[in-house]
Coordinates of C-alpha atoms (C1' of nucleotides) in Angstrom, one line a residue:
Chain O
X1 CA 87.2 160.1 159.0
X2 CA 86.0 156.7 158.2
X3 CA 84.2 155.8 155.5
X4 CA 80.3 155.7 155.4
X5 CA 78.6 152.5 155.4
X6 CA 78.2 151.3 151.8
X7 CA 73.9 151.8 151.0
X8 CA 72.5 148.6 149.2
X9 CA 72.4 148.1 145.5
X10 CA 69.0 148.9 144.0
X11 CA 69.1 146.4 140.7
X12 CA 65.8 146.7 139.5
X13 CA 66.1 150.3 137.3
X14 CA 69.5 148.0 135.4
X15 CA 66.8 145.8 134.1
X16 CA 66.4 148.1 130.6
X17 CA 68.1 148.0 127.4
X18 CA 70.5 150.9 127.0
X19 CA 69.9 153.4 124.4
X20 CA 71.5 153.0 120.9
X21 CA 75.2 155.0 120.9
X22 CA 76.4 154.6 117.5
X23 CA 74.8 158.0 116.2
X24 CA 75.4 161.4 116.4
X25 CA 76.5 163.1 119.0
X26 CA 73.1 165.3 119.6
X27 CA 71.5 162.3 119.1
X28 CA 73.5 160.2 121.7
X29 CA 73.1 163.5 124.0
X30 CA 69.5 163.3 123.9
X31 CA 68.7 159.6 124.3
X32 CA 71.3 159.6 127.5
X33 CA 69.1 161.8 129.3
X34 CA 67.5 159.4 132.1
X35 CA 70.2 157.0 131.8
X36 CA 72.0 156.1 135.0
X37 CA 75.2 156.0 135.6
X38 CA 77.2 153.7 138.1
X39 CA 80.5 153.2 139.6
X40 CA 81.1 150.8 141.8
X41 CA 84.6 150.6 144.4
X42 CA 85.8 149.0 147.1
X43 CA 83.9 152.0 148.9
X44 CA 80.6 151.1 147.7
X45 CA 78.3 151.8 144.7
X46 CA 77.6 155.0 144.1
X47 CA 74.9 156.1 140.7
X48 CA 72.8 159.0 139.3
X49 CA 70.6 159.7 136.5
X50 CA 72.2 161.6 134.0
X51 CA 70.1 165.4 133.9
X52 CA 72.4 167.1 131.5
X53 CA 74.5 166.9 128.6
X54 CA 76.5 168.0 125.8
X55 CA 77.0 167.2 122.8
X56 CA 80.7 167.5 120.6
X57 CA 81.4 166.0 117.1
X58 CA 84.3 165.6 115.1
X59 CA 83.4 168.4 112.9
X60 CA 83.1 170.8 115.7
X61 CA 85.6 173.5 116.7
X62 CA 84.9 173.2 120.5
X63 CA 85.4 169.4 120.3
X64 CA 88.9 167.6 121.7
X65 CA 88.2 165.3 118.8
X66 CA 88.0 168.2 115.9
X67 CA 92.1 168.0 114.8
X68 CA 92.2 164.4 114.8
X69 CA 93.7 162.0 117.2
X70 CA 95.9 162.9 120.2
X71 CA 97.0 160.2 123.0
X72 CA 94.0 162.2 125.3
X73 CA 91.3 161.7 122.7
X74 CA 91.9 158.3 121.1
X75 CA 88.6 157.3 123.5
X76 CA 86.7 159.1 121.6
X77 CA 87.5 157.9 118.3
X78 CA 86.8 154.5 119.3
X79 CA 83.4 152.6 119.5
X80 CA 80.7 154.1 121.2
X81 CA 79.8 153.4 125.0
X82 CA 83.4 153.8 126.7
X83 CA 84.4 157.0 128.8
X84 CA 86.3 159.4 127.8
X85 CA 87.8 161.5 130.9
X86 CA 89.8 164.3 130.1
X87 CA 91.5 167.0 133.2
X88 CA 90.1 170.0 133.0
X89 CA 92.1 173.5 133.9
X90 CA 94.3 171.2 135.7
X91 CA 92.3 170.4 138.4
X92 CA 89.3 168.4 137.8
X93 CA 88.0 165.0 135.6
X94 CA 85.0 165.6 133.0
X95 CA 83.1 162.0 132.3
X96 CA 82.2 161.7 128.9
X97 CA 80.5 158.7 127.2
X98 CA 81.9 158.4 123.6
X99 CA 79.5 157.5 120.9
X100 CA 79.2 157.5 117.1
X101 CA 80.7 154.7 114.6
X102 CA 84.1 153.6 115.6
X103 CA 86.6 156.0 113.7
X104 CA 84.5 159.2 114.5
X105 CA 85.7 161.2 117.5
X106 CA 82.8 162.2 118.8
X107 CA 81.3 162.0 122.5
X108 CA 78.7 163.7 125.2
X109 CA 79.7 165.2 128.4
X110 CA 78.1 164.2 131.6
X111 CA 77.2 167.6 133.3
X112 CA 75.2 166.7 136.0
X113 CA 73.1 163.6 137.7
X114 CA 70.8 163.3 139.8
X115 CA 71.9 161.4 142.8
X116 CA 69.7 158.0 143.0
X117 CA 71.8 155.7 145.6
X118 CA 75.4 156.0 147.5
X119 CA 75.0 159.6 148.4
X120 CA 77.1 159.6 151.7
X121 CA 79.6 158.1 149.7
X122 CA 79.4 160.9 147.2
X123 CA 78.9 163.6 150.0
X124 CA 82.2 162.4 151.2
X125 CA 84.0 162.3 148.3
X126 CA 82.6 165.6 147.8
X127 CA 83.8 167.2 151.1
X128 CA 80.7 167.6 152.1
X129 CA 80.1 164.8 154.5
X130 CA 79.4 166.9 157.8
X131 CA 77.1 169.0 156.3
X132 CA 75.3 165.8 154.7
X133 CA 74.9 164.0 158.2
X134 CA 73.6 167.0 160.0
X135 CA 70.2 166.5 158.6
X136 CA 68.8 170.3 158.0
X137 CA 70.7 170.6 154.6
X138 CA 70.0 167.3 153.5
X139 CA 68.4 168.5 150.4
X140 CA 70.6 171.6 150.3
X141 CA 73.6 169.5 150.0
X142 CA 71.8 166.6 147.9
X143 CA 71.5 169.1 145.1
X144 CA 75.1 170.1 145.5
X145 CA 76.8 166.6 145.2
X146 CA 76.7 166.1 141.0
X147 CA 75.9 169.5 139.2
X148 CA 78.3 170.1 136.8
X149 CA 80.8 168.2 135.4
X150 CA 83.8 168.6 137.8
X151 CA 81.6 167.8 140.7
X152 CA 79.9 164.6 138.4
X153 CA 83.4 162.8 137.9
X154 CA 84.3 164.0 141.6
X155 CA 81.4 162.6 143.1
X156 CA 81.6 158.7 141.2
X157 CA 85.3 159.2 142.2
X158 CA 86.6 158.3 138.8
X159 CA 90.3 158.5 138.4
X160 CA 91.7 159.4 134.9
X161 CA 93.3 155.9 134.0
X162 CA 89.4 154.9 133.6
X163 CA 89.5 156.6 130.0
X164 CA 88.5 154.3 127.5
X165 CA 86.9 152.0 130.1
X166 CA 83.9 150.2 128.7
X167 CA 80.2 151.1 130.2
X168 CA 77.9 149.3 128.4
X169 CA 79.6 146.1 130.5
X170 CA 77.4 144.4 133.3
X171 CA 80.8 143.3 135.4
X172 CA 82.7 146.7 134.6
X173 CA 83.1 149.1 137.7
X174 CA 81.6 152.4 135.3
X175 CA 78.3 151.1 134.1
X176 CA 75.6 152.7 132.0
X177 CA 71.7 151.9 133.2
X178 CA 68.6 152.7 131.9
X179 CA 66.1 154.5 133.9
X180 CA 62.9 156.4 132.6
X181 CA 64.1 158.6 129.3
X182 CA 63.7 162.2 128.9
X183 CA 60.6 162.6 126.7
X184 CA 61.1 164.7 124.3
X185 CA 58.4 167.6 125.7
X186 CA 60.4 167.4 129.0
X187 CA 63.4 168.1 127.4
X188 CA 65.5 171.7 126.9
X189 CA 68.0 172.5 124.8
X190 CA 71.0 175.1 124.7
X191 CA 74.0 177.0 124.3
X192 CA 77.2 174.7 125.6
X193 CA 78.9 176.2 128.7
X194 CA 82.5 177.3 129.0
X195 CA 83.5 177.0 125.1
X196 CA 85.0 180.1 123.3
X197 CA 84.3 178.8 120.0
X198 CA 80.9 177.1 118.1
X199 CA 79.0 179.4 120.8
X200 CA 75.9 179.6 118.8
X201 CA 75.3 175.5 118.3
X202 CA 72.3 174.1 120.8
X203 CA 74.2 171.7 121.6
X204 CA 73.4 171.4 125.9
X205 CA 70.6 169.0 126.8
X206 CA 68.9 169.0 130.4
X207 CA 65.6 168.0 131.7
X208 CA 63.4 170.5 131.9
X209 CA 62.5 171.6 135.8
X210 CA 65.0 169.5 137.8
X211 CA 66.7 170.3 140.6
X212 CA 69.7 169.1 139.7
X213 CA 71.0 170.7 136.6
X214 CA 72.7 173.7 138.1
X215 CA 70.1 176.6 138.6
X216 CA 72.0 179.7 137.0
X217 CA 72.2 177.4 133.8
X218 CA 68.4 175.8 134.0
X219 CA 67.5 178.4 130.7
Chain I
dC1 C1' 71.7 187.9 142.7
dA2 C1' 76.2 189.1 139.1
dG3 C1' 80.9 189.3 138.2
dA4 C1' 85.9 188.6 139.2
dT5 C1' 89.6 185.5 140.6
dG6 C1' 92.9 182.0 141.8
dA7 C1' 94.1 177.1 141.8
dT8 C1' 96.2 173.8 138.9
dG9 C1' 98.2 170.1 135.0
dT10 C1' 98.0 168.8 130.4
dT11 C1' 97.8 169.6 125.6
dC12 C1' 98.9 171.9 121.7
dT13 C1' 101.1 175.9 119.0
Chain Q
dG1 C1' 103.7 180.0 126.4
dA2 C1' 98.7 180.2 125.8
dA3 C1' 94.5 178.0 126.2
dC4 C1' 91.6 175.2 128.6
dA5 C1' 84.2 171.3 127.8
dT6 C1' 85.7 174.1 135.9
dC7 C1' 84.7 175.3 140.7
dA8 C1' 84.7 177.5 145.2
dT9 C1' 85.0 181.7 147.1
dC10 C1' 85.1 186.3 147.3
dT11 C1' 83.3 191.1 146.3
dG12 C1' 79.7 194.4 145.6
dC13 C1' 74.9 195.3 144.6

DNA sequence: CAGATGATGTTCT
DNA sequence: GAACATCATCTGC
């Protein structure tokens, strides 16, 4: 299968100042709602706006970060505005974007984007390509392409040696871009997904009524 | 729709 | 050896 045709770049949404990451995690969770985020290959661009989040802190039980620094998590103990990409259950990447004063382990977990440009590119490396070019489940599939995390880091094709990769760089590969913020009245919070301790902490942001955050989890 | 399950590699005990 | 910030696919309503 070759690969789709790389879509053109769309620069005017990178025009923005990016939001503040040296605070809080929950904080940093919030303020990157709306933010895009890019990656750019060989292949093409590919970039979404960021729907959901989550937030994890040094001083919390479900964080990597919470016993101090390992070779994985040294990212996130670093300045804020690099990834941290960790292998989940063996099998997938989780992007996260680390933030907080260097020295603090602390990050927020990309959960899911909404797809904004290089969605063949995605589709494919999705394995979902044949069902994006037969047109009837365009928007079937569109929804499909970056909800949840696995499927986020999947569908920007990030390999794991991009940990600790700056963002906040215009000429790096993994950029972060502004786009329209999440007001705060648009905005949910809740329970984090798939932690076994820290269950009660309201610590998962989304926007409020879009598609894209994965519809079993909207509430 | 809900719930169960297997795939899989790394980290930490 | 257990746990794991997941996902697709299966079963049974």
């Amino acid at each position: 299968m070759s690969p789709p045709k790389p879509e053109p770049v769309q620069t005017s949404v990178a025009c923005m100042p990016v939001p503040r990451l040296s605070v809080h995690a929950a904080l940093a969770a919030k303020r990157l709602l709306g933010a895009i985020i890019e990656h750019r290959t060989h292949a093409g661009a590919v970039a979404g706006r960021i729907v959901e989040t989550e937030a994890y802190d040094q001083q919390d039980p479900a964080s990597h970060s919470c016993r101090g620094v390992t070779p994985r998590t040294v990212p996130m103990f670093g300045p804020a505005g690099h990834a941290y990409i960790y292998r989940s259950y063996g099998i997938h990447l989780c992007l996260n974007i680390t933030c907080g004063d260097e020295g603090v382990g602390a990050a927020v977990l990309v959960r899911a984007l909404e797809p904004l440009w290089g969605e063949a590119l995605m589709a494919q490396r999705r394995g979902l390509l044949p069902q994006w070019q037969s047109a009837a489940t365009h928007a079937r599939i569109r929804r499909r392409l970056c909800c949840g995390p696995g499927n986020v880091a999947q569908a920007l094709g990030l390999t794991i040696d991009q940990s600790g990769a700056p963002v906040l760089q215009a000429k790096g590969a993994l950029r972060l871009l502004v786009g329209m913020p999440v007001p705060a009245r648009a905005r949910m919070a809740s329970k984090r997904v798939g932690i076994s301790v820290a269950q009660d902490v309201l610590w998962r942001f989304f926007e409020r009524d879009n598609l894209f955050v994965s519809a079993s989890r909207r509430a």
